[in-house]
Amino acid sequence: MNIRFTDNPPLNPVQDGRDAQARCAAILAADALPAFEPAVSVSYRSSGRTLVVGSSAHALPWADRLAAVLPVTVLLLDSPDNPPARPYPVHVARTVAVAGWLGAFEARWQAPGQPVGQGRFDLVLDLAPSRLIPSHQRPHGYYAPGDDEAARAQAAEELLDMVGDFEKPKYFAYKERTCAHGRNGLTGCSACIDICSAQAIADDGDHIKVNPWLCAGCGACSTVCPTGAISYAYPPAALTGKRMQAALRAYREAGGRQPVFLLHDPEHGAALLAQLGEALPGRVIPLTLQHSASTGIDVWFAAIAYGAAGIAVLMTGQEAPQYVAALDQQMAIAQTVLDGLGYEGPHFQLLRVAAPDELAVALRHAPRGLAPSEPAVFHLANDKRNTLDYALAHLHRHAPQQLEQVALPPGAPFGAIEVDRKACSLCMACVGACPAGALQDGQGVPLLRFIEQNCVQCGLCAATCPETAITLRPRLSFMDTRSQPVVLNETQPFHCIRCDKPFGTLQMVENMLGRLGAHPAFAGHLDRLRMCGDCRVIDMMEPRDELKVTNLRRT
């Protein structure tokens, strides 16, 4: 169990009973909101073409059963002696590769001395010793039941029903403009790619691309996205926030104290809670999410601002291991902020349990963190950064400690940058690389400005800087200057020695002289490095054998 215990006082049966009644009111209030209907869906079409892969002893018997209803093709991973003829194609393969999703699987295989075979299929029954598609979240239409005969029988039964047209919600929304994945060929943030258990997110140059047919709707990508460029759309964060607000309002009005939201999935988590029954503490309010990984610090901070004493997230062991690590990191960042503001905690609990008795023990130690004295009234926005701004402003306004800033661990989506003024040439490459508008130029004046509120600590500015003059500084600032442009570096413009037009900075020109002074193109013509681009071309094109006087301005 991955549980954070708190030193809770002994259970008060009277208050626990009152809390349990208040919880009923909270659940009714949250459930009274209209059900969410997805606006965009993803469609699949399957005609039942099924690929069965495995040894002859395993693949052929199951293929025989399926072939009575479905068009079947078999890839045998061994060479059986005198196999009986089958009414469906049977191939022998030593290497097999399969990729795709329901209605659109592609397979390639090869046997020694044979040409490469390939085919398109709607469904796959994988009985190979190791799975052909290794992703934790398996694509729709792909079944890999392992060695268990009961699991194989269940897979075969489900395959028979996978013929026709199907659809699911499009679980995500993506705003390419604010994506911090890359700029100019350099990679900044790859958090969504790293965490996706369905391998549905891939690099696409300076941006990402999401395969909606592979996306399983876990929402973990939106949880770790620092900018909110990829957001969860089923349901959106705004609806989750409304459910929390309604639940907490009803809970308070019914006399409940120190409410804790227990976030869980509608399948495994809900089943575990059903087994728990009356052992569930009265102040714990279950809240069903599409997936337990679809929630992060924006929703948690808002819940604390609304008056929750804590957040518990239930993981039952069915989730990808990277989800647990990501939620643990998010909780550490969130708790660091609340500790810095003086809110007595802890406020967060990550539960990884698989049995009701384990869950009962864990929830007896559910968080009893301090919440603001006045509940917030703002609504969650679908824009993650806007929600964070509202929630953090409220938490700071009512904080026991009015600190100007809180130091955060690396990987936090808040922070500042430090610029080495001696190294910085004000080339503004960092401004062009910043996806969040945190870095700005001087609008024709050689200065570099920074708005800390916008910074997501993606590191693209540091990766882009040719002078390695930028250092990230993770922190959360509450100073008035957080939302105002602050000058990080400035200098006087350098003027062309030929036409007197400003075209750079003194530091930039000195750097060019140091680096290019020995280059053959400038040997004997160093003054060209002190000229603007137009004058440099003119100087290069002028005949050298004609006597001409040019006034050069020396600096």
XYZ file of C-alpha atoms in Angstrom:
555
model
C 0.000 0.000 0.000
C 1.219 3.473 -0.860
C -0.504 5.334 1.976
C 0.288 8.525 3.836
C -0.953 8.166 7.383
C -2.020 11.119 9.487
C -2.344 11.333 13.244
C -6.116 11.513 13.389
C -8.005 11.898 16.668
C -10.156 8.996 17.925
C -13.395 8.540 16.001
C -16.347 10.453 17.432
C -19.386 8.260 16.630
C -21.828 11.145 16.966
C -19.936 13.417 14.601
C -19.205 10.532 12.250
C -22.923 9.843 12.008
C -23.601 13.508 11.326
C -20.845 13.488 8.709
C -22.359 10.398 7.072
C -25.735 12.146 6.773
C -23.998 15.230 5.382
C -22.194 13.000 2.872
C -25.533 11.718 1.579
C -26.612 15.318 1.004
C -23.296 16.051 -0.722
C -23.610 13.084 -3.077
C -27.177 14.005 -3.979
C -26.137 17.588 -4.715
C -23.248 16.499 -6.928
C -25.384 13.948 -8.783
C -28.137 16.510 -9.381
C -26.009 18.284 -11.967
C -26.830 17.408 -15.595
C -24.975 14.449 -17.036
C -22.142 15.359 -19.382
C -22.665 14.572 -23.048
C -19.501 14.561 -25.175
C -19.654 16.903 -28.136
C -17.152 14.954 -30.269
C -16.908 11.198 -30.699
C -14.480 8.780 -32.348
C -15.892 6.060 -34.620
C -14.740 2.504 -35.355
C -15.999 0.003 -37.925
C -15.310 -3.705 -37.707
C -16.361 -6.430 -40.123
C -14.851 -9.117 -37.877
C -11.680 -9.994 -39.790
C -9.734 -11.667 -36.989
C -6.035 -12.455 -36.703
C -5.078 -15.227 -34.276
C -1.385 -15.474 -33.351
C 0.243 -18.244 -31.304
C 1.606 -21.758 -31.342
C -0.340 -24.424 -33.196
C -1.417 -26.070 -29.933
C -3.027 -22.826 -28.724
C -3.955 -20.826 -31.816
C -5.633 -23.508 -33.953
C -8.273 -24.690 -31.430
C -9.394 -21.123 -30.692
C -9.304 -20.219 -34.375
C -11.560 -23.217 -35.105
C -14.118 -21.889 -32.607
C -14.028 -18.332 -33.929
C -14.072 -19.378 -37.606
C -17.646 -20.584 -37.258
C -18.712 -16.938 -36.995
C -15.776 -14.716 -37.968
C -13.379 -14.618 -40.955
C -10.135 -15.849 -39.385
C -6.451 -15.786 -40.353
C -3.868 -17.645 -38.246
C -0.167 -16.960 -37.762
C 1.592 -19.957 -36.236
C 4.771 -19.326 -34.291
C 5.896 -22.922 -34.732
C 5.863 -25.510 -37.537
C 3.345 -28.270 -36.726
C 3.852 -31.744 -38.153
C 1.230 -32.541 -40.789
C -1.409 -30.047 -39.643
C -4.896 -30.825 -40.940
C -6.267 -28.517 -43.599
C -8.255 -25.565 -42.359
C -11.001 -23.584 -44.106
C -9.132 -20.367 -43.301
C -5.628 -19.065 -44.114
C -2.808 -20.411 -41.938
C 0.723 -18.980 -42.152
C 3.919 -19.925 -40.354
C 5.848 -16.954 -39.001
C 9.026 -16.489 -37.007
C 8.664 -12.743 -36.572
C 5.373 -10.922 -36.217
C 4.606 -7.210 -35.777
C 1.114 -5.871 -35.101
C -0.060 -2.274 -34.680
C -3.353 -0.432 -34.894
C -6.778 -0.448 -33.300
C -10.274 -1.838 -33.751
C -11.026 -2.051 -37.462
C -7.555 -0.897 -38.492
C -4.889 -3.375 -37.379
C -1.894 -3.936 -39.626
C 0.239 -7.052 -39.326
C 3.560 -8.016 -40.901
C 5.200 -11.405 -40.586
C 8.038 -13.406 -42.062
C 9.279 -16.984 -42.033
C 12.831 -18.044 -42.970
C 13.289 -18.027 -46.727
C 9.835 -16.578 -47.320
C 8.819 -13.103 -48.493
C 7.313 -10.711 -45.972
C 3.611 -11.247 -45.472
C 1.208 -8.535 -44.458
C -2.483 -7.995 -43.909
C -5.153 -5.731 -42.437
C -7.488 -6.965 -39.733
C -10.291 -5.689 -37.535
C -9.553 -7.811 -34.460
C -6.548 -9.570 -32.952
C -6.394 -12.519 -30.565
C -2.805 -12.616 -29.324
C -1.815 -15.966 -27.804
C 1.929 -15.392 -28.223
C 4.273 -16.024 -25.248
C 4.816 -12.261 -24.948
C 2.341 -9.633 -26.075
C 2.781 -8.249 -29.580
C 1.491 -4.823 -28.474
C 3.285 -4.130 -25.177
C 1.512 -0.913 -24.135
C -0.113 -1.081 -20.701
C -3.421 0.124 -22.122
C -4.387 -2.188 -24.961
C -6.073 -0.884 -28.112
C -9.754 -1.586 -28.622
C -10.122 -4.840 -30.545
C -6.831 -6.309 -29.289
C -7.074 -9.251 -26.880
C -4.089 -10.815 -25.140
C -5.566 -13.028 -22.393
C -2.347 -14.843 -21.466
C -2.233 -18.500 -20.479
C -5.426 -18.640 -18.433
C -8.057 -20.692 -20.244
C -10.962 -18.865 -18.608
C -9.521 -15.533 -19.750
C -9.102 -16.927 -23.266
C -12.696 -18.081 -23.320
C -13.879 -14.667 -22.189
C -11.755 -12.988 -24.883
C -13.206 -15.258 -27.557
C -16.729 -14.482 -26.378
C -16.053 -10.724 -26.534
C -14.532 -11.025 -29.999
C -17.809 -12.410 -31.322
C -19.562 -9.187 -30.272
C -16.986 -6.872 -31.845
C -18.600 -6.648 -35.267
C -20.354 -3.506 -36.430
C -20.013 0.234 -35.820
C -18.753 1.538 -32.492
C -17.940 4.939 -31.042
C -16.424 6.466 -27.945
C -15.934 10.060 -26.738
C -12.970 12.056 -27.887
C -11.432 12.376 -24.458
C -9.016 15.231 -25.047
C -8.677 18.697 -26.520
C -5.347 20.037 -27.778
C -4.241 23.631 -28.269
C -1.088 23.540 -30.318
C -0.322 27.228 -29.748
C 0.414 26.817 -26.033
C 2.160 23.442 -26.256
C 5.607 23.481 -24.638
C 6.839 20.328 -26.374
C 9.361 22.000 -28.659
C 10.506 25.012 -30.599
C 12.888 25.231 -33.541
C 13.748 21.554 -33.338
C 14.567 21.612 -29.629
C 12.553 19.560 -27.142
C 11.213 21.124 -23.977
C 8.332 19.239 -22.338
C 7.511 15.624 -23.190
C 5.455 14.836 -20.080
C 2.336 13.746 -21.974
C 4.308 11.450 -24.289
C 6.138 9.847 -21.367
C 3.018 9.153 -19.305
C 0.619 7.874 -21.981
C 0.025 4.174 -21.267
C -1.705 3.638 -24.608
C 1.202 5.011 -26.663
C -1.344 7.307 -28.271
C 0.813 10.462 -28.076
C 3.873 10.930 -30.246
C 6.409 13.572 -31.162
C 5.415 15.672 -34.172
C 8.266 18.116 -34.528
C 7.680 21.144 -32.346
C 4.293 19.798 -31.281
C 2.666 16.505 -30.406
C 0.071 14.426 -32.186
C -2.573 12.383 -30.404
C -4.143 9.327 -31.997
C -7.806 9.520 -30.911
C -8.429 5.849 -31.802
C -5.675 4.694 -29.440
C -6.486 7.187 -26.669
C -8.033 5.290 -23.750
C -9.348 8.325 -21.888
C -7.185 8.112 -18.763
C -6.587 11.878 -18.764
C -3.085 11.541 -17.318
C -1.707 13.686 -20.141
C -3.782 16.655 -18.974
C -2.719 16.028 -15.378
C 0.989 16.434 -16.155
C 0.691 19.091 -18.897
C 2.176 22.298 -17.422
C 0.454 24.724 -19.795
C -2.959 23.122 -20.210
C -2.326 22.738 -23.944
C -3.816 19.257 -23.716
C -6.913 19.120 -21.539
C -9.357 16.464 -20.452
C -12.722 16.761 -22.134
C -14.697 13.852 -20.620
C -15.808 15.367 -18.379
C -14.076 18.756 -18.494
C -12.492 20.152 -15.324
C -15.192 22.822 -15.117
C -17.876 20.187 -14.526
C -15.768 18.404 -11.915
C -15.369 21.733 -10.133
C -19.118 22.350 -10.112
C -19.717 18.905 -8.637
C -17.181 19.604 -5.892
C -18.678 22.991 -5.089
C -22.210 21.612 -4.913
C -21.122 18.683 -2.746
C -19.187 20.816 -0.266
C -21.960 23.383 0.017
C -24.523 20.689 0.840
C -22.093 18.985 3.218
C -21.496 22.157 5.227
C -25.180 23.022 5.374
C -25.910 19.545 6.763
C -23.401 19.997 9.604
C -20.522 17.934 8.236
C -16.924 18.673 9.178
C -13.515 18.236 7.557
C -14.727 16.718 4.270
C -12.333 14.684 2.153
C -12.952 13.846 -1.491
C -12.138 10.267 -2.461
C -11.523 10.309 -6.211
C -11.905 6.939 -7.906
C -12.673 5.291 -11.246
C -16.169 3.930 -12.051
C -15.046 0.312 -12.361
C -12.396 -1.106 -10.041
C -12.495 1.738 -7.538
C -16.281 1.749 -7.379
C -16.320 -2.025 -6.845
C -13.852 -1.721 -3.981
C -15.935 1.013 -2.346
C -19.073 -1.111 -2.661
C -17.339 -3.859 -0.678
C -16.339 -1.340 1.980
C -19.944 -0.558 2.860
C -20.508 1.125 6.231
C -16.779 1.077 7.044
C -16.428 4.205 4.919
C -15.830 7.141 7.319
C -18.659 9.657 7.288
C -16.527 12.603 6.228
C -15.165 10.845 3.118
C -17.107 11.877 -0.002
C -16.605 9.506 -2.963
C -16.431 11.266 -6.318
C -16.369 9.178 -9.476
C -14.051 10.191 -12.313
C -13.668 8.594 -15.719
C -10.173 7.611 -14.563
C -8.329 8.251 -11.311
C -5.336 9.684 -13.198
C -7.431 12.421 -14.814
C -7.074 14.824 -11.887
C -4.200 17.026 -10.798
C -3.158 20.103 -8.870
C -5.583 22.509 -10.546
C -8.597 20.506 -9.330
C -7.002 19.732 -5.948
C -6.103 23.340 -5.168
C -9.621 24.386 -6.141
C -11.121 21.729 -3.831
C -9.039 22.974 -0.885
C -10.032 26.563 -1.732
C -13.692 25.456 -1.712
C -13.243 24.115 1.825
C -12.161 20.470 1.511
C -9.837 19.193 4.231
C -8.108 16.906 1.799
C -8.027 14.848 -1.372
C -7.547 11.082 -1.526
C -6.977 9.372 -4.864
C -7.708 5.657 -5.070
C -5.536 3.439 -7.251
C -6.395 -0.267 -7.290
C -3.329 -1.671 -9.026
C -4.961 -1.808 -12.459
C -3.393 1.504 -13.470
C -0.099 2.027 -15.280
C 2.812 2.491 -12.845
C 3.719 5.856 -14.346
C 0.336 7.182 -13.235
C 1.183 6.499 -9.599
C 4.545 8.241 -9.923
C 2.967 11.282 -11.593
C 0.227 11.665 -8.985
C 2.756 11.273 -6.193
C 4.877 14.049 -7.715
C 1.832 16.298 -8.130
C 0.842 15.742 -4.513
C 4.348 16.562 -3.311
C 4.283 19.868 -5.219
C 0.801 20.747 -3.979
C 1.626 19.925 -0.357
C 4.815 21.991 -0.545
C 2.745 25.015 -1.568
C 0.188 24.552 1.217
C 2.912 23.944 3.803
C 4.649 27.119 2.690
C 1.440 29.101 3.144
C 1.001 27.730 6.654
C -1.958 25.429 6.023
C -1.502 22.619 8.529
C -1.640 19.284 6.763
C -1.197 16.881 5.154
C -3.952 17.472 2.622
C -3.291 14.690 0.108
C -3.363 10.919 0.221
C -2.454 8.545 -2.579
C -4.009 5.145 -1.935
C -2.814 2.063 -3.759
C -4.936 -0.731 -2.355
C -6.623 -3.822 -3.735
C -8.717 -5.070 -0.814
C -11.546 -3.460 1.181
C -9.861 -4.018 4.563
C -6.749 -2.170 3.317
C -8.922 0.686 2.096
C -10.776 0.867 5.409
C -7.501 1.194 7.321
C -6.224 3.854 4.939
C -9.364 5.977 5.074
C -9.333 6.024 8.858
C -6.216 8.127 8.353
C -7.678 10.353 5.636
C -6.280 13.909 5.588
C -7.537 16.545 8.006
C -5.738 19.496 6.480
C -6.525 23.108 7.253
C -8.704 24.845 4.656
C -9.278 28.580 4.104
C -11.652 30.192 6.618
C -13.809 31.437 3.763
C -14.755 29.051 0.916
C -13.928 30.265 -2.581
C -16.732 31.062 -5.006
C -14.876 31.010 -8.330
C -15.664 28.277 -10.856
C -13.078 26.012 -12.414
C -12.074 27.008 -15.920
C -11.288 24.547 -18.661
C -8.047 26.523 -18.983
C -5.747 24.928 -16.403
C -3.579 27.978 -15.758
C -6.613 30.201 -15.147
C -7.931 27.767 -12.554
C -4.543 27.672 -10.836
C -4.382 31.469 -10.744
C -7.825 31.743 -9.113
C -7.213 28.930 -6.623
C -3.739 30.071 -5.574
C -4.872 33.679 -5.193
C -7.656 32.575 -2.827
C -5.376 30.258 -0.855
C -2.796 33.009 -0.447
C -5.395 35.607 0.534
C -6.584 33.460 3.463
C -3.231 31.822 4.277
C -1.951 31.685 7.870
C 1.458 32.776 6.518
C 1.592 35.560 3.957
C 4.818 34.539 2.232
C 5.980 36.263 -0.936
C 7.254 33.053 -2.483
C 7.521 29.306 -1.888
C 10.472 27.276 -3.141
C 9.375 24.224 -5.159
C 11.066 20.991 -6.248
C 12.309 20.541 -9.820
C 9.534 19.626 -12.227
C 7.025 22.043 -10.721
C 5.027 24.023 -13.332
C 5.735 27.365 -11.638
C 8.900 29.375 -11.369
C 11.241 32.090 -12.498
C 14.413 32.167 -14.548
C 17.786 33.723 -13.838
C 19.786 35.334 -16.622
C 23.555 35.751 -16.584
C 23.766 39.346 -17.817
C 27.446 39.039 -18.705
C 26.781 36.067 -20.976
C 23.416 37.152 -22.392
C 23.729 38.889 -25.759
C 20.028 39.783 -25.933
C 19.655 37.789 -29.125
C 16.006 37.125 -28.133
C 16.147 33.456 -29.148
C 14.522 32.633 -25.816
C 11.605 34.952 -26.570
C 10.859 33.117 -29.794
C 11.068 29.755 -28.014
C 8.807 30.542 -25.038
C 5.387 28.916 -25.585
C 3.694 30.696 -22.679
C 4.537 34.325 -23.376
C 6.611 34.519 -20.207
C 9.578 36.045 -22.051
C 9.133 39.224 -24.073
C 11.408 41.522 -26.008
C 11.640 45.283 -25.695
C 9.599 46.173 -28.798
C 12.579 47.549 -30.693
C 14.665 48.318 -27.592
C 17.393 45.834 -26.537
C 15.920 44.545 -23.300
C 14.535 41.197 -22.094
C 11.370 41.121 -19.985
C 9.824 38.288 -17.979
C 6.307 37.651 -16.625
C 6.618 35.012 -13.922
C 2.906 34.192 -13.800
C 3.145 32.799 -17.336
C 6.242 30.636 -16.817
C 5.672 26.856 -16.847
C 9.352 25.862 -16.364
C 9.423 23.858 -19.611
C 13.099 24.713 -20.121
C 12.818 25.664 -23.802
C 14.390 29.052 -23.116
C 17.429 27.463 -21.466
C 17.732 24.845 -24.216
C 17.522 27.523 -26.921
C 19.925 30.067 -25.412
C 23.172 29.978 -27.452
C 25.088 31.487 -24.530
C 23.737 29.045 -21.876
C 22.864 32.144 -19.876
C 19.480 30.969 -18.514
C 18.843 28.936 -15.362
C 15.427 27.701 -14.216
C 14.334 28.512 -10.687
C 11.231 26.549 -9.631
C 9.168 28.493 -7.125
C 5.713 29.952 -6.612
C 5.666 33.716 -6.264
C 2.853 35.695 -4.669
C 4.525 39.075 -5.137
C 2.693 41.872 -6.929
C 5.336 41.732 -9.648
C 4.360 38.153 -10.517
C 1.936 39.301 -13.188
C 3.971 42.304 -14.334
C 6.820 42.400 -16.875
C 10.180 42.548 -15.089
C 13.365 43.500 -16.930
C 15.945 40.697 -16.752
C 18.579 42.291 -18.965
C 19.024 45.420 -21.029
C 21.764 47.332 -22.818
C 22.333 50.121 -25.280
C 21.848 49.343 -28.956
C 24.890 49.021 -31.205
C 24.798 51.252 -34.284
C 26.140 50.299 -37.694
C 29.506 51.993 -38.230
C 28.532 52.788 -41.811
C 24.888 53.953 -41.752
C 24.427 54.492 -37.993
C 21.317 52.282 -37.944
C 20.852 50.291 -34.689
C 21.024 46.582 -35.480
C 22.148 44.759 -32.337
C 23.762 45.129 -28.956
C 27.339 45.788 -27.921
C 27.516 42.351 -26.252
C 26.290 40.634 -29.408
C 28.827 42.398 -31.612
C 31.653 41.629 -29.212
C 30.606 37.966 -29.211
C 30.626 37.918 -33.015
C 34.075 39.488 -33.123
C 35.386 36.870 -30.702
C 33.886 33.955 -32.579
C 34.179 35.032 -36.211
C 37.264 37.215 -36.129
C 39.471 34.399 -37.446
C 36.947 33.233 -40.060
C 38.272 33.548 -43.660
C 35.159 35.475 -44.710
C 36.065 38.271 -42.328
C 39.855 38.081 -42.375
C 41.072 41.618 -42.904
C 37.489 42.902 -42.859
C 36.501 42.844 -39.202
C 34.664 46.134 -39.669
C 32.006 44.187 -41.563
C 30.992 42.582 -38.259
C 30.258 46.070 -37.003
C 27.930 46.764 -39.906
C 24.257 45.992 -40.321
C 23.303 43.318 -42.808
C 22.590 45.737 -45.662
C 25.848 47.629 -45.272
C 27.809 44.409 -44.963
C 26.522 43.251 -48.363
C 27.272 46.629 -49.934
C 30.805 46.571 -48.533
C 31.398 43.065 -49.879
C 30.153 43.971 -53.366
C 32.118 47.180 -53.776
C 35.180 46.911 -56.124
C 38.411 46.797 -54.150
C 40.538 48.381 -56.912
C 38.668 51.691 -56.924
C 39.733 54.495 -54.672
C 36.869 55.432 -52.440
C 36.569 57.192 -49.126
C 33.973 55.876 -46.663
C 33.423 57.454 -43.304
C 33.290 54.738 -40.647
C 32.046 55.518 -37.176
C 34.378 54.049 -34.586
C 33.039 52.857 -31.229
